[in-house]
mmCIF file of C-alpha atoms in Angstrom:
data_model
loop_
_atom_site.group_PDB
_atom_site.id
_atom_site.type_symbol
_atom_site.label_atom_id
_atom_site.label_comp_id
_atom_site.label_asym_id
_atom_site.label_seq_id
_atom_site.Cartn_x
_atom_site.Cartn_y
_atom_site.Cartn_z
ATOM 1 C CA UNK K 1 0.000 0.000 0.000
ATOM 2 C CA UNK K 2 1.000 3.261 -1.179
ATOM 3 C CA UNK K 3 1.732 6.179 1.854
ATOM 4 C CA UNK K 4 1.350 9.426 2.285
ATOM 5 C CA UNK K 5 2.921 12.443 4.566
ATOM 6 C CA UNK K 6 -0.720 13.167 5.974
ATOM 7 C CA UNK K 7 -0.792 15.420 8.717
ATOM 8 C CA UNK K 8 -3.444 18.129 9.999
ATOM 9 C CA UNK K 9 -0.918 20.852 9.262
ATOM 10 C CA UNK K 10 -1.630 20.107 5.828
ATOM 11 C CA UNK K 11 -4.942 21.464 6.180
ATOM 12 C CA UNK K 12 -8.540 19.641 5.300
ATOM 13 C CA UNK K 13 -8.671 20.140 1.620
ATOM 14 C CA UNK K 14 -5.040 19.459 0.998
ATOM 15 C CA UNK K 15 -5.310 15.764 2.979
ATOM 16 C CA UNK K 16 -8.736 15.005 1.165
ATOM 17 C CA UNK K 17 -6.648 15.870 -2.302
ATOM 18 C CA UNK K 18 -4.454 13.297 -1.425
ATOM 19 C CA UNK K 19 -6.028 10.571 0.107
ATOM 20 C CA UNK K 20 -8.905 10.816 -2.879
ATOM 21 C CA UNK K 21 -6.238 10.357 -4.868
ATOM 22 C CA UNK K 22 -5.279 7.389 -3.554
ATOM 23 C CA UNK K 23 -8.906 6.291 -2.863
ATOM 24 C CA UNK K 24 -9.225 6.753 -7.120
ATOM 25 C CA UNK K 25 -6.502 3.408 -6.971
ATOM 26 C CA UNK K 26 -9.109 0.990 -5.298
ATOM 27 C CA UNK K 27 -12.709 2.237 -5.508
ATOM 28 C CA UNK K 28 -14.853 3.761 -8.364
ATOM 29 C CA UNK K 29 -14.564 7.911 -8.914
ATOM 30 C CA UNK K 30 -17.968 7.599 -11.054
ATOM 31 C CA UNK K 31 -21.278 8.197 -9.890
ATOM 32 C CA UNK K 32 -23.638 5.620 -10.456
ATOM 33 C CA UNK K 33 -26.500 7.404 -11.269
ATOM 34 C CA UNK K 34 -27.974 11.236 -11.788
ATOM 35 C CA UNK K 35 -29.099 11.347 -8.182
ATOM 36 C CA UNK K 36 -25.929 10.095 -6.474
ATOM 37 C CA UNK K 37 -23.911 12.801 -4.600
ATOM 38 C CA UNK K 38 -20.579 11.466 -3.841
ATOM 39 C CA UNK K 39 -18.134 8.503 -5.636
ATOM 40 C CA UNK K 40 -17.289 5.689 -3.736
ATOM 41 C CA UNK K 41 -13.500 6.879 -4.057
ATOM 42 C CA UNK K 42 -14.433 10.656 -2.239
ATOM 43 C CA UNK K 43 -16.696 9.017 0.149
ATOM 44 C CA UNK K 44 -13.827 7.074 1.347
ATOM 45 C CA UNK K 45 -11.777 10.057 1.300
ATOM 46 C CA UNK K 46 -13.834 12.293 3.315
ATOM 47 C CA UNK K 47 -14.973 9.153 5.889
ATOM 48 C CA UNK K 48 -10.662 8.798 6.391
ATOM 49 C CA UNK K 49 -10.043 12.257 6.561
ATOM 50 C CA UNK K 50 -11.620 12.256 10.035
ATOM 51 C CA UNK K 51 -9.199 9.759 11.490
ATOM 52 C CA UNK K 52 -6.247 11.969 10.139
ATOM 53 C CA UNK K 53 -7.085 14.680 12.342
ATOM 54 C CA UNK K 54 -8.199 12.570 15.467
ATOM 55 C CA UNK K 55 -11.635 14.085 15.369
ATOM 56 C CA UNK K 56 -13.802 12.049 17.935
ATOM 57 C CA UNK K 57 -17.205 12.899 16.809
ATOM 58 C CA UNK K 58 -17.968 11.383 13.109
ATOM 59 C CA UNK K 59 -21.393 13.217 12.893
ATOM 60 C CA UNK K 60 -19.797 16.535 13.991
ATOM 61 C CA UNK K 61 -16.671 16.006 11.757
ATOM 62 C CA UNK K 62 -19.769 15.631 8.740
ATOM 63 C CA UNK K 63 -21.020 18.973 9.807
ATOM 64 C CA UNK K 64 -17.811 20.191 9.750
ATOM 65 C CA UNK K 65 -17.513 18.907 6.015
ATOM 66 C CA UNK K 66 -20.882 20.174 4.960
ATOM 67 C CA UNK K 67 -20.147 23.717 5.489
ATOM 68 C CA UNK K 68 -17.530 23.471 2.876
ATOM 69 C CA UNK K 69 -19.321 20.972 0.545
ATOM 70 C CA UNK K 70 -23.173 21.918 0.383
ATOM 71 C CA UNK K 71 -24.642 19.048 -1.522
ATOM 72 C CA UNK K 72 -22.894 16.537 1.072
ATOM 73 C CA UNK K 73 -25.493 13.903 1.324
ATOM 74 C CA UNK K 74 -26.292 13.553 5.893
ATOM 75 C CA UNK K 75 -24.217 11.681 7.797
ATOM 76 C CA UNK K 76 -26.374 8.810 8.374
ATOM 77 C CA UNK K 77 -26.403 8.147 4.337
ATOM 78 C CA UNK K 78 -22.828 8.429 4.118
ATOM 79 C CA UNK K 79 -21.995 6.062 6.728
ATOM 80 C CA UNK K 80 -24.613 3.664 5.629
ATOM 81 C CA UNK K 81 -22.863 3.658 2.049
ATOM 82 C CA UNK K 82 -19.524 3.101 3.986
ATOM 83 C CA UNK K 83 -20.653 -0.099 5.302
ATOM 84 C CA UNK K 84 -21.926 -1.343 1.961
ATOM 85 C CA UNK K 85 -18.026 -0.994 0.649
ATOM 86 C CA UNK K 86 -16.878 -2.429 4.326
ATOM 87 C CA UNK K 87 -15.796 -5.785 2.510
ATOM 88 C CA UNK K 88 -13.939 -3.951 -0.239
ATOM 89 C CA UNK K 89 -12.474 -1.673 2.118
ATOM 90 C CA UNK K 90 -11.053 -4.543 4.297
ATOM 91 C CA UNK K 91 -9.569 -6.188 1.477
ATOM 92 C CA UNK K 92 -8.029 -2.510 0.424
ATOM 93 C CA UNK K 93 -6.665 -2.800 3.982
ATOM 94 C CA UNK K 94 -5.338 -6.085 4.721
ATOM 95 C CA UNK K 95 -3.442 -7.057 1.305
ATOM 96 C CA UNK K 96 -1.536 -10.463 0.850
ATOM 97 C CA UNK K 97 2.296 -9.680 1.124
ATOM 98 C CA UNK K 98 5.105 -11.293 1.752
ATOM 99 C CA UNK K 99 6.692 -11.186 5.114
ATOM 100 C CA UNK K 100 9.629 -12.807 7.283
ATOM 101 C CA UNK K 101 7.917 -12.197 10.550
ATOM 102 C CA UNK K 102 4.827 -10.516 12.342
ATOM 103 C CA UNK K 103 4.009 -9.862 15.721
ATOM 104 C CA UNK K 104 0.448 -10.987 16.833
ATOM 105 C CA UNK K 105 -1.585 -9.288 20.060
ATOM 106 C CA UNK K 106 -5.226 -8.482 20.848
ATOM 107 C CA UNK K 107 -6.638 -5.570 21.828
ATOM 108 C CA UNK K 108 -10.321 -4.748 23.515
ATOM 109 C CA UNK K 109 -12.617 -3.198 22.192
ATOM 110 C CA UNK K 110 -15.623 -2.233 24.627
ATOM 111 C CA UNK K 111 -19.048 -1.746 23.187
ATOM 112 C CA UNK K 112 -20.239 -0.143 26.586
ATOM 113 C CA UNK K 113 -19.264 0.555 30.107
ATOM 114 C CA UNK K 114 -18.708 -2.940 31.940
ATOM 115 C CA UNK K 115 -21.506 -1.318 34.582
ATOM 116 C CA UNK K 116 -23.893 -1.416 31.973
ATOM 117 C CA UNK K 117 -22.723 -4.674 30.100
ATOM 118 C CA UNK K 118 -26.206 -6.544 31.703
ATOM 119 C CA UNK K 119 -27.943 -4.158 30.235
ATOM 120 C CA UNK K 120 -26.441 -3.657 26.798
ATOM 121 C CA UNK K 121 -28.090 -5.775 23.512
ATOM 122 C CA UNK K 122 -24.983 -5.199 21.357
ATOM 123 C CA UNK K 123 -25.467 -8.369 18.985
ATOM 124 C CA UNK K 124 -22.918 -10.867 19.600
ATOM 125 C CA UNK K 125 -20.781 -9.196 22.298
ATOM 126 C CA UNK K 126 -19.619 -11.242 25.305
ATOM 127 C CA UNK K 127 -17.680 -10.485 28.281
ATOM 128 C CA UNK K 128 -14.018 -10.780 28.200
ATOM 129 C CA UNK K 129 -10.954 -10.135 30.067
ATOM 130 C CA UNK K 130 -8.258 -7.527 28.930
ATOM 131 C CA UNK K 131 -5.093 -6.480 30.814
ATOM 132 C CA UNK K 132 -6.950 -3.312 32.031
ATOM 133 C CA UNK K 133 -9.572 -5.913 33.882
ATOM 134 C CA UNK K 134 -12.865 -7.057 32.162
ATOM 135 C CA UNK K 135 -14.506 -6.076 28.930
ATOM 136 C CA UNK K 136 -17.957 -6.196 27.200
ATOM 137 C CA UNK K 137 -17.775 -6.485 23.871
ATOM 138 C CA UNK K 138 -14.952 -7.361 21.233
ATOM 139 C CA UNK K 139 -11.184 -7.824 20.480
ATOM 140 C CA UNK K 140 -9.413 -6.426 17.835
ATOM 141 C CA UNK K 141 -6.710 -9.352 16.501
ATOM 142 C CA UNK K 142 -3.808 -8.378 14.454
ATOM 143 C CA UNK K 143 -0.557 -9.169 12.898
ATOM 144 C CA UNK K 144 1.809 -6.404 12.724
ATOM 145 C CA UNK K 145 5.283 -6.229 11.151
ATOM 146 C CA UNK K 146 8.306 -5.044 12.408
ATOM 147 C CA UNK K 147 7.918 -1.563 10.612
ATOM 148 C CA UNK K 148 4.819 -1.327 11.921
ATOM 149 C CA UNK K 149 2.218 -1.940 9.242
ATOM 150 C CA UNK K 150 -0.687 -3.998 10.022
ATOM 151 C CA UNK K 151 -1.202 -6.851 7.709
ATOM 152 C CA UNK K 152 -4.096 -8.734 9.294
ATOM 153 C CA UNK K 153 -7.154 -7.841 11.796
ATOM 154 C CA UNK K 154 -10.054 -9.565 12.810
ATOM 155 C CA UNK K 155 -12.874 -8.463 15.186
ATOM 156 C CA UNK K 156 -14.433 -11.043 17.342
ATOM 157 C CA UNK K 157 -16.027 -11.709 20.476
ATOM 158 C CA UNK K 158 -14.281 -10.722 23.850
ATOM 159 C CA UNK K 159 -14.558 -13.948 25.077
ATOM 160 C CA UNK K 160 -12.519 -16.434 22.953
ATOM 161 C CA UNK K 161 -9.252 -17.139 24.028
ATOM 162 C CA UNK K 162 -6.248 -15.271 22.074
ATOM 163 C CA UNK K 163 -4.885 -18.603 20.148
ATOM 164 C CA UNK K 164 -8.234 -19.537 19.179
ATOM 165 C CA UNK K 165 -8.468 -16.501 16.870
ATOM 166 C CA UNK K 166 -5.100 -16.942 16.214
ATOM 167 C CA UNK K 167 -5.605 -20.159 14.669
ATOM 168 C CA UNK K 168 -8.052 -18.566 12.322
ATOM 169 C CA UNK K 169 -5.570 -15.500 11.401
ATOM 170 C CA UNK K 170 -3.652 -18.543 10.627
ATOM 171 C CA UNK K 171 -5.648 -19.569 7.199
ATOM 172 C CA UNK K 172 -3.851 -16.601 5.787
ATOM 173 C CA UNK K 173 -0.145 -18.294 6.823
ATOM 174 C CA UNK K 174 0.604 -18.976 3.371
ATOM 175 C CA UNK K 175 -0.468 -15.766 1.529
ATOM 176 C CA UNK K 176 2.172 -13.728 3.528
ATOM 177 C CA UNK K 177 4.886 -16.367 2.676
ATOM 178 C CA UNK K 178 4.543 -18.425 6.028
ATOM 179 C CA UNK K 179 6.522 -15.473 8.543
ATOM 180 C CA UNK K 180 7.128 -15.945 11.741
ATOM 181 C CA UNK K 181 5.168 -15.191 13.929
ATOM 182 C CA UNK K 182 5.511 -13.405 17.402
ATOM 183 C CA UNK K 183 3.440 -13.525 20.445
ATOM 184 C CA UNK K 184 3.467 -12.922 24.118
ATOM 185 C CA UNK K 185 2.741 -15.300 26.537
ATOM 186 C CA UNK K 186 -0.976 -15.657 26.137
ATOM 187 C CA UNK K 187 0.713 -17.357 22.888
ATOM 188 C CA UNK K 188 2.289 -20.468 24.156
ATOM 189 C CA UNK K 189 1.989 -23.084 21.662
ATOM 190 C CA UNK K 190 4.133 -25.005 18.612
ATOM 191 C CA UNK K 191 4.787 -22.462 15.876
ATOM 192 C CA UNK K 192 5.233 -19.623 17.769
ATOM 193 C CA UNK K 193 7.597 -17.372 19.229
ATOM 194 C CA UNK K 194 6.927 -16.250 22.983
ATOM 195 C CA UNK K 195 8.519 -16.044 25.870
ATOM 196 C CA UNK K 196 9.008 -19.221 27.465
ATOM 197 C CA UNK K 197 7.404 -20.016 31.032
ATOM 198 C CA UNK K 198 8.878 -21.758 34.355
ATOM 199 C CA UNK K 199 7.965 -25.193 32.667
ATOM 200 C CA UNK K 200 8.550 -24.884 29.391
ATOM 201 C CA UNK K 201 10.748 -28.210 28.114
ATOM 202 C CA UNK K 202 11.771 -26.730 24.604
ATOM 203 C CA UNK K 203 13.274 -23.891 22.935
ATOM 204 C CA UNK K 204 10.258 -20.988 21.662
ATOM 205 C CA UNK K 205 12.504 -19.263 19.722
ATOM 206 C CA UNK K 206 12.536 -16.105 22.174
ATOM 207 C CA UNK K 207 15.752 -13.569 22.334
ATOM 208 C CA UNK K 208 15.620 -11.531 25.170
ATOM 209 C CA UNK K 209 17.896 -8.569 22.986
ATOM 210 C CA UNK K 210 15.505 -8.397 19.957
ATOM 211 C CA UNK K 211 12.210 -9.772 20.792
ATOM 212 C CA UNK K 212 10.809 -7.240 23.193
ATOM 213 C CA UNK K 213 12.051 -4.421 21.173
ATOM 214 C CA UNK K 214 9.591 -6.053 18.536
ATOM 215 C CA UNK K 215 7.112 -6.636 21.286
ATOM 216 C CA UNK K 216 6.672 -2.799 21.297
ATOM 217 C CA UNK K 217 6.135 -2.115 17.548
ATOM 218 C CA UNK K 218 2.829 -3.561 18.134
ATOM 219 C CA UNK K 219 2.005 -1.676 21.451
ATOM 220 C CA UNK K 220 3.078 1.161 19.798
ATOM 221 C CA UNK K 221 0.621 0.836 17.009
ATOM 222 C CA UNK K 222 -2.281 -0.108 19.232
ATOM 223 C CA UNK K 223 -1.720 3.168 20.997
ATOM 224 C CA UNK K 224 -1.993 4.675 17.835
ATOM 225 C CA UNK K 225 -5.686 3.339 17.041
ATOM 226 C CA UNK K 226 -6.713 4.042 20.302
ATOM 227 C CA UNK K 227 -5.536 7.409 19.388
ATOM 228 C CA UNK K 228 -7.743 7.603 16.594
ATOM 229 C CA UNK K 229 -11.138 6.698 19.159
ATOM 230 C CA UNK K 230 -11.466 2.967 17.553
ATOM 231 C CA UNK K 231 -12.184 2.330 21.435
ATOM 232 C CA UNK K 232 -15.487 4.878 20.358
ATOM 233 C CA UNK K 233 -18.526 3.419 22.399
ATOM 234 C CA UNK K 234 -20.718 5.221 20.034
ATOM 235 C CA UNK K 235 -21.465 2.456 17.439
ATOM 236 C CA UNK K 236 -24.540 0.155 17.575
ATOM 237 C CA UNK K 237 -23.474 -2.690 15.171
ATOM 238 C CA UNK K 238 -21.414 -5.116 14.964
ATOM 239 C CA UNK K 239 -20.810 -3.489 10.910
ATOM 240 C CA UNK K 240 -20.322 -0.269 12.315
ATOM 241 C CA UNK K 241 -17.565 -1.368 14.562
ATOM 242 C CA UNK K 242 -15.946 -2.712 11.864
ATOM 243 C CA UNK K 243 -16.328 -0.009 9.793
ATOM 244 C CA UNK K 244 -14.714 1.972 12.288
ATOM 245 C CA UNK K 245 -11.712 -0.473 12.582
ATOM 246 C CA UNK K 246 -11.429 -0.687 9.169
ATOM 247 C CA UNK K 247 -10.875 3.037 9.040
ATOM 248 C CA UNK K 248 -8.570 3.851 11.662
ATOM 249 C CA UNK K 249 -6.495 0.612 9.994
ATOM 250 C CA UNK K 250 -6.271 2.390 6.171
ATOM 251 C CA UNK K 251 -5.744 5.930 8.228
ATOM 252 C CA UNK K 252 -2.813 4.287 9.980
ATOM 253 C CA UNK K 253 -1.445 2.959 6.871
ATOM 254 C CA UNK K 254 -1.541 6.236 4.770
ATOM 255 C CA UNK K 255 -0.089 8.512 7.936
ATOM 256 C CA UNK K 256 3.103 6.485 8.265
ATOM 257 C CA UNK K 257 5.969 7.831 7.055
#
């Protein structure tokens, strides 16, 4: 995937221009028909635009759009049309590519307070257990590579067990030229690299003067879409949640240098 020098000090129009025209690469600049008032490829421009300048608010950052683009459609149509392209997007996101090794964590991703988790009728979300104490909701599973680009996500309940979901990131092994792969202790199982417990009988593979630096790339980049509110309680569906992940994802990848 291409990348761009995006940064607020750019200005708004200026980072549009440039991630529309990167948008133009992967999604249709046509309109489909008379009545249609935005391309797939600006839509997805102007929906990533927010995550470049860490606005918090989507409907408010759409207001803030409108006043210089009148015949913006609301911000419930535009967001509706974003999770119609939410497959395309995550295949624009998560590319096959060769790689040598990844690093692999989970992150939560709360759908409501844990207070109000008995009361909340998110579809699918389940408790869960995080290193900042219980979650309701979802996990955010990734691979990462050393220079800190994120090759693979998934978004799935808060309740299965790390290796479970990274058996299924797994099915993708071969398309990234089978790396190695990195994990932390919650990843303590043949094929992988973690650091080895009191009883382990075998050599993992760990290196207490590289690993851990490599450890951090992926902390590092979690920070970074926590950054860009992908922790946002403000979504209803289990679409829009992945819309939003799939976002902050492509608006990671175009900000790095």
């Amino acid at each position: 995937m291409a990348r761009y020098r995006l940064h607020h000090s750019l200005g708004r129009r200026a980072v549009i221009r440039q991630i529309h025209r990167w948008a133009k690469r992967h999604f249709s600049d046509l309109k489909r028909c008379s009545h249609q008032k935005l391309s797939d490829a600006l839509l997805v421009a102007l929906l990533l635009s927010r995550l470049v300048f860490k606005h918090p608010f989507p409907s408010i950052w759409w207001s803030i759009l409108r006043e210089d683009r009148v015949d913006l459609p609301s911000s419930t149509q535009a967001y509706t049309r974003g999770q119609r392209l939410l497959e395309r997007l995550e295949a624009v996101a998560t590319p096959s590519k060769s790689c040598t090794e990844v690093i692999v964590d989970s992150m939560p991703l709360p759908v409501c307070r844990p207070k109000r988790g008995k009361r909340c009728s998110f579809p699918g979300a389940r408790w869960g257990y995080g290193t900042q104490g219980d979650v309701y909701g979802y996990k955010l599973h990734a691979w990462v590579t050393a220079s800190g680009a994120i090759v693979q996500d998934l978004v799935r309940p808060a309740n299965l067990h790390d290796t479970t979901v990274s058996d299924e990131l797994n099915r993708r092994w071969p398309d990234f030229g089978g790396p190695r792969i990195i994990g932390d202790k919650g990843y303590c199982c043949l094929g992988y690299v973690f650091p080895p417990k009191s009883n382990t009988r075998y050599d993992t593979g760990w290196r207490p003067g590289r690993h851990p630096r490599l450890r951090k790339r992926i902390e590092t980049v979690f920070s970074g879409l926590v950054e860009a509110q992908i922790r946002s309680v403000q979504t209803k569906t289990l679409r829009s949640l992945r819309l939003r992940v799939v976002l902050a994802v492509l608006a990671h990848h175009l900000a790095q240098p």
